[in-house]
Coordinates of C-alpha atoms and ligand atoms in Angstrom, one line a residue:
M243 CA 8.8 -5.3 -29.8
D244 CA 9.0 -3.1 -33.0
L245 CA 6.6 -0.7 -34.5
R246 CA 4.7 -3.4 -36.4
E247 CA 4.3 -5.6 -33.4
R248 CA 3.0 -2.6 -31.4
R249 CA 0.3 -2.3 -34.1
S250 CA -0.7 -6.1 -33.6
D251 CA -1.2 -5.7 -29.9
E252 CA -4.6 -4.1 -30.5
A253 CA -5.9 -7.5 -31.9
S254 CA -5.2 -9.4 -28.8
P255 CA -8.0 -11.7 -27.9
Q256 CA -7.9 -11.0 -24.1
S257 CA -7.9 -7.3 -24.6
H258 CA -11.9 -6.8 -24.3
P259 CA -13.0 -8.0 -20.9
S260 CA -16.3 -6.9 -19.6
P261 CA -16.5 -3.1 -18.3
F262 CA -15.3 -2.7 -14.9
R263 CA -17.9 -3.0 -12.2
V264 CA -17.3 -2.5 -8.5
E265 CA -17.3 -5.7 -6.4
P266 CA -20.5 -5.7 -4.2
L267 CA -20.0 -5.6 -0.4
T268 CA -21.4 -8.7 1.3
D269 CA -24.8 -8.3 2.8
F270 CA -24.5 -9.4 6.5
S271 CA -28.1 -9.2 7.0
R272 CA -28.5 -12.3 5.1
A273 CA -28.3 -15.3 7.4
E274 CA -26.1 -17.3 4.9
A275 CA -23.5 -14.6 4.8
R276 CA -23.2 -14.5 8.5
R277 CA -22.9 -18.4 8.5
E278 CA -20.2 -18.3 5.9
M279 CA -18.2 -15.6 7.9
D280 CA -18.6 -17.6 11.1
A281 CA -17.4 -20.7 9.4
A282 CA -14.4 -18.9 8.0
L283 CA -13.5 -17.4 11.3
A284 CA -13.6 -21.0 13.0
E285 CA -11.6 -22.4 10.2
V286 CA -8.9 -19.6 10.3
A287 CA -8.8 -19.9 14.1
S288 CA -7.7 -23.5 13.5
Q289 CA -4.7 -22.4 11.5
L290 CA -3.3 -19.6 13.8
G291 CA 0.2 -19.8 15.0
R292 CA 1.9 -21.0 11.8
T293 CA 5.1 -19.6 10.4
Y294 CA 5.4 -17.4 7.4
W295 CA 9.0 -17.1 5.9
P296 CA 10.0 -14.5 3.2
I297 CA 9.2 -15.7 -0.4
I298 CA 12.0 -14.9 -2.9
S299 CA 12.0 -16.4 -6.4
G300 CA 9.1 -18.5 -5.4
K301 CA 10.9 -20.0 -2.6
S302 CA 10.7 -19.8 1.3
V303 CA 13.7 -18.2 2.7
P304 CA 14.2 -18.9 6.5
T305 CA 15.6 -16.1 8.5
A306 CA 17.6 -16.0 11.8
T307 CA 15.0 -14.3 13.6
T308 CA 11.3 -13.8 13.5
F309 CA 8.4 -11.8 15.0
P310 CA 5.1 -12.8 16.3
S311 CA 1.9 -11.1 14.9
V312 CA -0.7 -10.6 17.6
D313 CA -4.3 -10.3 17.6
P314 CA -5.1 -6.8 18.9
S315 CA -8.5 -7.9 20.2
L316 CA -6.8 -10.7 22.2
K317 CA -3.1 -10.1 22.9
S318 CA -2.4 -13.6 24.1
R319 CA -3.4 -14.9 20.6
I320 CA -0.7 -15.3 18.2
V321 CA -1.9 -15.1 14.6
G322 CA 1.4 -16.1 13.1
V323 CA 5.1 -16.0 13.3
C324 CA 6.8 -14.1 10.5
G325 CA 10.4 -14.3 9.3
R326 CA 12.3 -11.2 9.8
A327 CA 14.2 -10.4 6.6
N328 CA 17.5 -8.9 7.1
V329 CA 19.4 -6.5 4.7
E330 CA 21.1 -9.3 2.9
Q331 CA 17.7 -10.9 2.1
A332 CA 16.2 -7.4 1.0
N333 CA 19.3 -7.1 -1.4
E334 CA 18.7 -10.7 -2.5
A335 CA 15.1 -9.9 -3.4
V336 CA 15.9 -7.0 -5.4
A337 CA 18.6 -8.9 -7.2
V338 CA 16.0 -11.5 -8.1
A339 CA 13.5 -8.9 -9.1
K340 CA 16.1 -7.2 -11.3
A341 CA 16.9 -10.6 -13.2
A342 CA 13.3 -11.2 -13.7
F343 CA 12.5 -7.8 -15.0
P344 CA 13.4 -8.2 -18.8
A345 CA 11.2 -11.2 -19.4
W346 CA 8.3 -9.8 -17.3
R347 CA 8.7 -6.3 -19.2
D348 CA 8.4 -8.1 -22.6
T349 CA 5.3 -10.2 -21.5
E350 CA 2.3 -9.1 -23.4
A351 CA 0.3 -6.5 -21.5
A352 CA -2.8 -8.6 -22.0
S353 CA -1.0 -11.6 -20.4
R354 CA -0.1 -9.5 -17.3
A355 CA -3.7 -8.3 -17.0
E356 CA -4.9 -11.8 -17.2
Y357 CA -2.8 -12.7 -14.1
L358 CA -4.7 -9.9 -12.2
F359 CA -8.1 -11.2 -13.2
R360 CA -6.9 -14.6 -12.1
A361 CA -5.8 -13.3 -8.6
A362 CA -9.3 -11.5 -8.3
E363 CA -11.0 -14.8 -8.9
A364 CA -8.9 -16.4 -6.3
M365 CA -9.7 -13.6 -3.9
R366 CA -13.5 -13.9 -4.7
R367 CA -13.1 -18.0 -3.9
R368 CA -11.3 -17.2 -0.6
R369 CA -13.1 -14.0 0.4
F370 CA -14.5 -14.9 3.8
E371 CA -11.3 -16.7 4.7
L372 CA -9.0 -13.7 3.8
A373 CA -11.4 -11.4 5.7
A374 CA -11.3 -13.6 8.6
W375 CA -7.4 -13.4 8.7
Q376 CA -7.7 -9.5 8.8
V377 CA -10.3 -9.8 11.8
Y378 CA -7.8 -11.6 13.8
E379 CA -4.6 -10.0 12.8
C380 CA -5.6 -6.3 12.3
G381 CA -8.6 -6.2 14.7
K382 CA -10.9 -5.4 11.6
P383 CA -14.6 -5.8 12.4
R384 CA -16.0 -8.2 9.8
R385 CA -17.8 -5.6 7.7
E386 CA -14.6 -3.7 7.3
A387 CA -12.7 -6.7 6.5
D388 CA -15.2 -7.7 4.0
A389 CA -14.9 -4.2 2.4
D390 CA -10.9 -4.4 2.2
M391 CA -11.6 -7.9 0.2
A392 CA -13.8 -5.9 -2.1
E393 CA -11.5 -3.3 -2.7
S394 CA -8.7 -5.6 -3.2
I395 CA -10.5 -7.4 -5.8
D396 CA -11.5 -3.9 -7.4
Y397 CA -7.8 -3.0 -7.7
C398 CA -7.0 -6.3 -9.6
E399 CA -10.0 -5.9 -12.0
F400 CA -9.6 -2.2 -12.4
Y401 CA -5.9 -2.0 -13.1
G402 CA -6.1 -4.9 -15.3
R403 CA -8.4 -3.1 -17.5
E404 CA -6.4 0.1 -17.1
M405 CA -3.5 -1.6 -18.5
L406 CA -5.2 -2.8 -21.5
R407 CA -6.2 0.7 -22.4
L408 CA -2.7 1.9 -21.7
A409 CA -1.2 -0.8 -23.9
Q410 CA -2.9 0.7 -26.9
P411 CA 0.0 2.7 -28.7
R412 CA -1.0 6.2 -29.6
R413 CA -0.2 7.1 -33.3
R414 CA 0.2 10.2 -35.2
D415 CA 1.2 9.1 -38.6
V416 CA 1.6 11.4 -41.5
P417 CA 2.5 10.4 -45.1
G418 CA 6.2 9.3 -45.0
E419 CA 6.5 9.4 -41.4
A420 CA 5.2 6.7 -38.6
N421 CA 5.0 8.0 -34.9
V422 CA 4.0 6.0 -31.9
Y423 CA 3.9 7.0 -28.3
F424 CA 3.9 4.1 -25.8
Y425 CA 4.6 3.0 -22.2
E426 CA 7.2 0.8 -20.8
P427 CA 7.7 -0.2 -17.1
R428 CA 10.3 1.5 -15.1
G429 CA 11.9 -1.5 -13.3
V430 CA 12.1 -2.9 -10.1
T431 CA 9.5 -1.6 -7.6
V432 CA 9.6 -1.7 -3.8
V433 CA 6.1 -1.6 -2.2
I434 CA 5.9 -0.5 1.5
A435 CA 2.4 -0.7 2.9
P436 CA 0.6 0.1 6.0
W437 CA -1.4 -2.4 8.1
N438 CA -4.8 -0.5 8.3
F439 CA -6.0 -1.8 4.9
P440 CA -3.8 -5.0 5.2
M441 CA -4.8 -6.7 1.9
A442 CA -6.3 -3.8 -0.3
I443 CA -3.4 -1.3 -0.1
L444 CA -0.7 -3.8 -0.3
C445 CA -2.4 -5.4 -3.3
G446 CA -3.3 -2.2 -5.1
M447 CA 0.3 -0.8 -5.1
T448 CA 1.7 -4.3 -5.9
V449 CA -0.7 -5.2 -8.9
A450 CA -0.4 -1.7 -10.4
A451 CA 3.4 -2.1 -10.6
L452 CA 3.1 -5.7 -11.7
V453 CA 0.6 -5.2 -14.5
T454 CA 2.4 -2.3 -15.9
G455 CA 5.5 -4.7 -16.3
N456 CA 7.4 -3.9 -13.3
T457 CA 8.9 -6.6 -10.8
V458 CA 8.2 -6.0 -7.2
V459 CA 9.6 -6.5 -3.7
M460 CA 6.5 -6.4 -1.6
K461 CA 7.1 -5.3 2.1
P462 CA 3.9 -5.6 4.4
A463 CA 3.6 -3.6 7.7
E464 CA 4.8 -5.7 10.5
Q465 CA 1.4 -5.9 12.1
S466 CA -0.1 -7.2 9.0
S467 CA 2.5 -9.7 7.8
V468 CA 0.4 -12.8 7.8
V469 CA -2.3 -11.0 5.7
G470 CA 0.8 -10.0 3.4
A471 CA 1.6 -13.9 3.3
K472 CA -2.0 -14.6 2.2
L473 CA -1.9 -12.1 -0.5
M474 CA 1.4 -13.8 -1.8
E475 CA -0.5 -17.2 -1.8
V476 CA -3.2 -15.6 -4.0
F477 CA -0.5 -14.4 -6.4
Q478 CA 0.9 -17.9 -6.4
Q479 CA -2.3 -19.4 -7.0
A480 CA -2.9 -16.9 -10.0
G481 CA 0.5 -18.4 -11.5
L482 CA 2.6 -15.3 -11.5
P483 CA 6.1 -16.3 -12.5
P484 CA 8.3 -16.9 -9.4
G485 CA 10.7 -14.1 -9.6
V486 CA 8.3 -11.3 -10.4
V487 CA 7.0 -10.6 -6.9
A488 CA 8.7 -11.2 -3.6
Y489 CA 7.3 -11.4 -0.2
L490 CA 9.6 -9.7 2.2
P491 CA 8.0 -9.4 5.9
G492 CA 10.4 -7.5 8.3
V493 CA 11.0 -4.5 10.3
G494 CA 10.6 -1.2 8.4
E495 CA 13.4 0.6 10.2
E496 CA 15.8 -2.4 9.4
I497 CA 15.1 -3.4 5.8
G498 CA 13.1 -0.4 4.6
P499 CA 16.2 2.0 4.1
A500 CA 18.1 -0.8 2.4
L501 CA 15.2 -1.3 -0.2
V502 CA 14.7 2.4 -0.7
E503 CA 18.4 3.2 -1.3
H504 CA 19.2 0.2 -3.3
P505 CA 20.7 1.6 -6.7
D506 CA 18.7 -1.1 -8.6
V507 CA 15.3 0.0 -7.5
A508 CA 13.5 2.5 -9.8
T509 CA 10.1 3.0 -8.0
I510 CA 9.1 3.1 -4.4
A511 CA 5.4 3.0 -3.8
F512 CA 4.7 3.9 -0.2
T513 CA 1.6 4.3 1.9
G514 CA 2.1 5.2 5.4
S515 CA 2.8 7.9 7.8
R516 CA 4.1 11.5 7.1
A517 CA 7.4 10.9 9.0
V518 CA 8.4 7.7 7.1
G519 CA 7.0 8.9 3.7
L520 CA 9.2 12.1 3.9
A521 CA 12.3 10.0 5.0
I522 CA 11.7 7.9 2.0
A523 CA 11.3 10.8 -0.4
R524 CA 14.8 12.0 0.9
G525 CA 16.4 8.7 0.7
A526 CA 15.1 8.1 -2.8
A527 CA 16.1 11.4 -4.1
E528 CA 19.9 10.7 -3.5
V529 CA 21.8 9.0 -6.3
R530 CA 24.0 6.1 -5.3
A531 CA 27.1 4.4 -6.6
G532 CA 26.0 2.3 -9.6
Q533 CA 22.6 4.0 -10.0
Q534 CA 21.8 5.1 -13.5
H535 CA 18.4 6.5 -13.1
I536 CA 16.5 8.8 -11.0
K537 CA 14.0 7.2 -8.7
R538 CA 10.4 7.9 -8.4
A539 CA 8.9 7.8 -4.8
I540 CA 5.1 7.8 -4.6
A541 CA 3.9 8.4 -1.2
E542 CA 0.4 8.4 0.1
L543 CA 0.3 9.8 3.5
G544 CA -2.0 10.8 6.4
G545 CA -4.9 13.3 7.0
K546 CA -6.5 15.6 9.5
N547 CA -9.9 15.3 7.9
A548 CA -12.7 17.6 8.6
I549 CA -16.6 17.3 8.0
V550 CA -18.4 20.7 7.9
V551 CA -22.0 20.9 9.0
D552 CA -24.1 23.6 7.6
D553 CA -26.7 25.3 9.6
D554 CA -29.6 23.8 7.5
A555 CA -28.1 20.2 7.4
D556 CA -30.2 17.2 8.1
M557 CA -29.1 16.5 11.6
D558 CA -29.9 12.7 11.4
E559 CA -27.7 12.4 8.3
A560 CA -24.9 14.6 9.6
V561 CA -24.5 12.8 12.8
H562 CA -24.6 9.3 11.2
G563 CA -22.1 10.5 8.7
V564 CA -19.8 12.0 11.3
V565 CA -20.0 8.9 13.5
A566 CA -19.4 6.3 10.7
S567 CA -16.4 8.5 9.4
A568 CA -14.7 9.3 12.9
F569 CA -15.2 5.8 14.3
G570 CA -15.2 3.2 11.7
Y571 CA -12.2 0.9 12.3
S572 CA -11.6 3.0 15.5
G573 CA -10.6 6.0 13.4
Q574 CA -7.8 4.1 12.0
K575 CA -8.5 5.2 8.3
C576 CA -6.3 7.7 6.6
S577 CA -9.8 9.1 5.3
A578 CA -11.4 9.3 8.8
C579 CA -13.0 12.4 10.3
S580 CA -11.3 13.7 13.3
R581 CA -12.7 17.3 13.2
V582 CA -16.2 18.2 12.8
I583 CA -16.9 21.9 12.3
V584 CA -20.5 23.0 13.4
P585 CA -22.1 26.5 13.4
E586 CA -22.6 28.1 16.7
S587 CA -26.5 28.0 16.2
L588 CA -26.5 24.4 15.8
H589 CA -23.9 23.5 18.3
D590 CA -25.5 22.5 21.4
A591 CA -28.1 20.3 19.8
F592 CA -25.6 18.7 17.4
V593 CA -23.2 17.7 20.3
A594 CA -26.0 16.3 22.4
R595 CA -27.1 13.9 19.7
L596 CA -23.5 13.1 18.5
V597 CA -22.9 12.0 22.2
E598 CA -25.9 9.8 22.2
A599 CA -24.9 8.1 18.6
I600 CA -21.3 7.6 20.0
R601 CA -22.8 5.9 23.0
S602 CA -24.8 3.5 20.9
L603 CA -21.6 2.1 19.3
K604 CA -20.8 -1.4 20.7
I605 CA -17.1 -1.7 21.7
A606 CA -16.1 -5.3 21.4
P607 CA -13.4 -7.8 20.1
A608 CA -13.4 -7.8 16.1
D609 CA -14.6 -11.2 15.7
D610 CA -17.9 -10.3 17.4
P611 CA -20.8 -9.8 14.9
G612 CA -22.0 -6.9 16.7
C613 CA -18.7 -5.1 17.1
S614 CA -18.8 -1.3 15.8
I615 CA -15.5 -0.4 17.5
G616 CA -12.8 -3.0 18.1
P617 CA -9.1 -2.5 19.4
V618 CA -6.5 -0.3 17.9
I619 CA -3.7 -2.0 16.1
D620 CA -1.1 -2.6 18.9
G621 CA 0.3 -1.4 22.3
E622 CA 2.5 1.2 20.8
A623 CA -0.8 2.8 19.0
Q624 CA -2.6 2.4 22.3
R625 CA -0.2 4.3 24.5
R626 CA 0.4 6.9 21.7
I627 CA -3.4 7.7 21.4
L628 CA -3.8 7.6 25.2
A629 CA -0.9 10.3 25.4
V630 CA -2.7 12.4 22.8
I631 CA -5.8 12.2 24.7
E632 CA -4.1 13.3 28.0
K633 CA -2.8 16.3 26.0
G634 CA -6.3 16.9 24.7
K635 CA -7.7 17.4 28.0
S636 CA -5.7 20.7 28.3
E637 CA -6.8 21.7 24.8
G638 CA -10.6 21.0 24.9
R639 CA -13.4 19.8 26.9
L640 CA -13.8 16.1 27.0
V641 CA -17.4 15.5 26.7
F642 CA -17.8 11.9 26.2
V643 CA -15.6 8.7 26.7
G644 CA -16.9 5.2 25.8
E645 CA -16.7 2.3 28.0
V646 CA -15.0 -0.8 27.5
G647 CA -16.4 -4.1 28.9
S648 CA -14.5 -6.5 31.1
F649 CA -12.5 -7.8 28.3
Q650 CA -10.4 -4.3 28.3
D651 CA -7.2 -5.6 29.2
E652 CA -7.4 -8.6 27.0
G653 CA -6.6 -6.6 23.8
Y654 CA -5.5 -2.9 23.0
Y655 CA -8.7 -1.1 23.5
V656 CA -9.2 2.7 23.2
P657 CA -12.7 3.8 23.7
P658 CA -14.2 6.6 21.6
H659 CA -13.5 10.1 22.9
L660 CA -15.3 13.4 22.0
F661 CA -13.5 16.8 22.7
D662 CA -15.6 19.8 22.5
D663 CA -14.6 23.5 22.3
V664 CA -11.4 22.8 20.6
A665 CA -9.5 25.7 19.2
P666 CA -8.5 25.3 15.4
S667 CA -4.8 25.6 16.2
A668 CA -4.8 23.0 19.2
S669 CA -2.7 20.0 18.4
I670 CA -5.7 17.6 18.6
A671 CA -7.1 19.8 15.8
Q672 CA -4.0 19.8 13.7
E673 CA -2.1 16.6 14.1
E674 CA -3.2 13.2 12.7
I675 CA -4.1 10.9 15.7
F676 CA -5.0 7.8 13.8
G677 CA -7.6 6.5 16.6
P678 CA -11.1 7.0 17.8
V679 CA -10.7 10.6 19.0
L680 CA -13.0 13.4 17.4
A681 CA -12.8 17.0 18.1
V682 CA -15.7 19.5 17.8
L683 CA -14.9 23.0 16.5
K684 CA -17.2 26.0 16.5
A685 CA -17.7 28.2 13.3
R686 CA -19.2 31.6 13.3
D687 CA -20.4 31.1 9.6
L688 CA -19.4 29.3 6.5
D689 CA -16.6 31.5 5.8
H690 CA -15.0 30.7 9.1
A691 CA -16.0 26.9 8.8
L692 CA -13.9 26.8 5.5
E693 CA -11.0 28.6 6.9
I694 CA -10.7 26.1 9.7
A695 CA -11.4 23.2 7.6
N696 CA -8.6 24.2 5.1
G697 CA -6.4 25.4 7.9
T698 CA -4.2 22.3 8.4
A699 CA -1.2 20.9 6.6
Y700 CA -3.0 17.9 5.2
A701 CA -5.4 17.7 2.2
L702 CA -6.9 14.3 2.1
T703 CA -10.7 13.8 2.6
G704 CA -13.4 16.4 3.6
G705 CA -17.1 16.6 4.0
F706 CA -20.1 18.8 3.8
F707 CA -23.6 18.2 5.1
S708 CA -25.9 20.9 3.8
R709 CA -29.3 21.4 2.1
S710 CA -28.2 24.5 0.3
P711 CA -27.3 24.1 -3.4
Q712 CA -25.5 27.4 -3.3
N713 CA -23.4 26.5 -0.2
I714 CA -22.7 23.0 -1.5
A715 CA -21.4 24.6 -4.9
R716 CA -19.3 27.1 -2.7
V717 CA -17.9 24.3 -0.7
E718 CA -17.0 22.3 -3.7
R719 CA -15.0 25.3 -5.0
E720 CA -13.3 26.2 -1.9
F721 CA -12.8 23.2 0.4
R722 CA -9.4 22.0 -0.8
V723 CA -9.0 18.4 -0.4
G724 CA -8.2 15.3 -2.6
N725 CA -11.6 13.7 -1.9
L726 CA -14.7 15.7 -1.0
Y727 CA -18.0 14.1 -0.1
I728 CA -21.2 15.9 0.1
N729 CA -24.1 14.7 2.5
R730 CA -22.4 11.3 3.2
K731 CA -19.6 9.7 5.2
I732 CA -16.1 10.6 4.1
T733 CA -14.5 7.0 4.2
G734 CA -15.1 4.2 1.8
A735 CA -13.9 5.2 -1.6
F736 CA -14.5 2.8 -4.6
A737 CA -12.0 2.3 -7.3
D738 CA -12.9 4.0 -10.5
R739 CA -16.1 5.8 -9.0
Q740 CA -14.0 7.7 -6.3
P741 CA -10.3 7.7 -7.3
F742 CA -8.6 8.3 -3.9
G743 CA -5.6 10.4 -2.7
G744 CA -4.7 13.5 -1.3
F745 CA -2.1 16.7 -1.7
K746 CA -0.2 19.0 0.6
M747 CA 1.2 16.8 3.4
S748 CA -1.3 13.9 2.7
G749 CA 1.1 12.8 -0.3
I750 CA 2.4 12.9 -3.4
G751 CA 1.0 10.8 -6.3
S752 CA -1.9 10.1 -8.4
K753 CA -5.0 8.8 -7.1
A754 CA -5.3 5.1 -6.2
G755 CA -8.0 3.5 -8.4
G756 CA -8.1 6.4 -10.8
P757 CA -7.2 6.9 -14.5
D758 CA -3.7 8.3 -13.9
Y759 CA -2.4 5.8 -11.3
L760 CA -0.7 3.2 -13.3
L761 CA 1.1 6.2 -15.2
Q762 CA 3.4 6.6 -12.1
F763 CA 4.8 2.9 -12.7
V764 CA 5.8 3.6 -16.3
L765 CA 8.2 5.4 -18.7
S766 CA 6.8 6.8 -22.0
S767 CA 8.8 6.5 -25.3
T768 CA 8.1 8.1 -28.7
I769 CA 9.5 6.3 -31.8
T770 CA 9.5 8.1 -35.2
E771 CA 10.3 6.3 -38.5
N772 CA 10.9 7.8 -41.8
T773 CA 8.9 5.7 -44.0
L774 CA 9.8 7.6 -47.3
R775 CA 12.1 4.9 -48.9
R776 CA 14.8 6.5 -51.1
G777 CA 16.2 3.1 -52.1
F778 CA 14.9 -0.4 -52.6
A779 CA 15.8 -2.8 -49.8
P780 CA 15.3 -6.2 -51.2
D781 CA 13.3 -8.5 -49.2
V782 CA 15.8 -11.3 -48.3
E783 CA 13.4 -14.3 -48.1
A784 CA 11.7 -13.2 -51.4
T785 CA 14.9 -13.0 -53.1
E786 CA 16.2 -16.6 -51.7
S787 CA 13.1 -18.2 -52.9
S788 CA 13.0 -16.7 -56.3
Ligands
NAD1224 P1 4.0 3.7 9.1 O1 4.7 4.9 8.3 O2 4.7 3.6 10.6 O3 4.6 2.3 8.2 C1 4.2 2.1 6.9 C2 5.2 1.2 6.3 O4 6.6 1.6 6.3 C3 5.3 -0.2 7.1 O5 5.4 -1.2 6.2 C4 6.5 -0.2 7.9 O6 7.3 -1.2 8.2 C5 7.4 0.8 7.0 N1 8.5 1.6 7.5 C6 8.7 2.0 8.7 N2 9.9 2.4 8.7 C7 10.5 2.6 7.6 C8 11.7 3.3 7.0 N3 12.5 4.0 7.9 N4 11.9 3.0 5.9 C9 11.1 2.3 4.9 N5 9.9 1.8 5.4 C10 9.6 2.0 6.7 O7 2.5 3.8 9.0 P2 1.3 2.9 9.5 O8 1.2 2.9 10.9 O9 1.6 1.5 8.9 O10 0.0 3.4 8.7 C11 -0.7 4.4 9.2 C12 -0.4 5.6 8.4 O11 -0.6 5.4 7.1 C13 -1.3 6.8 8.8 O12 -0.5 8.1 8.8 C14 -2.2 6.8 7.6 O13 -3.0 8.2 7.6 C15 -1.4 6.5 6.5 N6 -2.2 5.9 5.5 C16 -2.4 6.7 4.3 C17 -3.2 6.2 3.3 C18 -3.4 7.1 2.0 O14 -3.9 6.5 0.9 N7 -3.1 8.3 1.9 C19 -3.9 5.0 3.4 C20 -3.7 4.2 4.6 C21 -2.8 4.7 5.6

């Protein structure tokens, strides 16, 4: 595309969609919504156990081995069986993505955005069904699964519009000189996602890479590979050209390094744990034979998020906000609250109310409409969290443990645990647990509370409950986290309204759902043309026709 074509980009008919609006969450107080969700769960239940192969170049690719994806609420239930891609298939997926790149790069930005808008439409049509797959595969209570679908739709709609904005070339012409600054895609992108927002995170990273003109190899987490297959179906329904995105289920330790280290990969978009994220950053930094570029690794990692309660806080609001932030989806959100910092003066009353609020949460299989706390993702997570709890008993006072019903051994349940009198340096106050475990820490005053709140290696989310404008202003300045929430829960960010992401050990990258996110997937170029003609270049066509 030359400078003149870049000018005509602006006139594209698709470049003016309606302004972005966050997709509303489903109101499950409406009987009709509950009926639709029940029907979707019943329909999906009849489809469990199918096999999902990798999809490369639009075709199913059988694998030598497979792995089952199990319902964490009911471990005897196989949600699906997934092809276990090997290194050879990972290399093939990268080769196909490389071959598809030039044509996709040169596809008009407005057309690429149009695919995202179509994907959003397909997700709206299948919203309850896709949420139902998450309920079964990831143990997500229905409201949380529905919110994940809304977020997935938001990423398609938001990044589509963001691309239209970025596609406008920036000009700085002066007499005799034309200058244009514009963006181009980086190349093959590997997307490696976690299971906890099984559709939204995989979708967000993938569509961001696609809409900016990159081709993608999409590697879902093992535990959410069926939901990943459903996202691939959505992309196919949206009509994305076959080579542009591949679906590659498999074991992270087996195919992850091959994808990260491949010399033809330009960008790695990763969301997951700190240990894997740091290994990816190292692997991506090394230049390998045949590699002619420096890779970019985007890594969104964990958190050890705190909510600080002020001594004048509205206790009802604070207790409610802490419980929702700590135990929503069993604490398996990177944004979850795992430390609550309360002033000594309020401590006893606050803890007493907190215990009663946690006691009121219903622990149940995720498909139960009344479920507040479902299972954790798998047996490994269950063992890891229980081991942390055991260690926690020597670090703090265990003041509450929830009770799981008779279904306890049918799934991977960990009841909510509340520890009190935890020292800021204790491991349960420093290390991410990723489960329903909350530590209460006492602070002498706001200085001390902020020192504790900022005193971990992470900086993802944080919260403050207060009625003092002065203290709120101070906390806004001094509580250093990526997303700070005042007088509300600290989970559930919406695209555009609350761009999301952290710093320190919480990751490196621009915030998801924010104005800078797509810039991570592009290169920028500047073209300068001297337009002062010193000779006359005859117009060939005009000369021939005269
Ligand atoms: P994980 O790191 O175990 O796995 C994430 C992905 O990496 C999976 O797809 C996995 O297969 C893959 N993987 C594993 N080993 C690999 C390797 N050696 N090379 C390449 N890929 C490899 O994380 P998880 O358990 O799926 O997710 C939970 C973590 O994710 C938590 O730490 C949580 O805080 C974090 N998280 C962060 C955000 C954020 O936006 N900051 C959002 C969600 C989750």
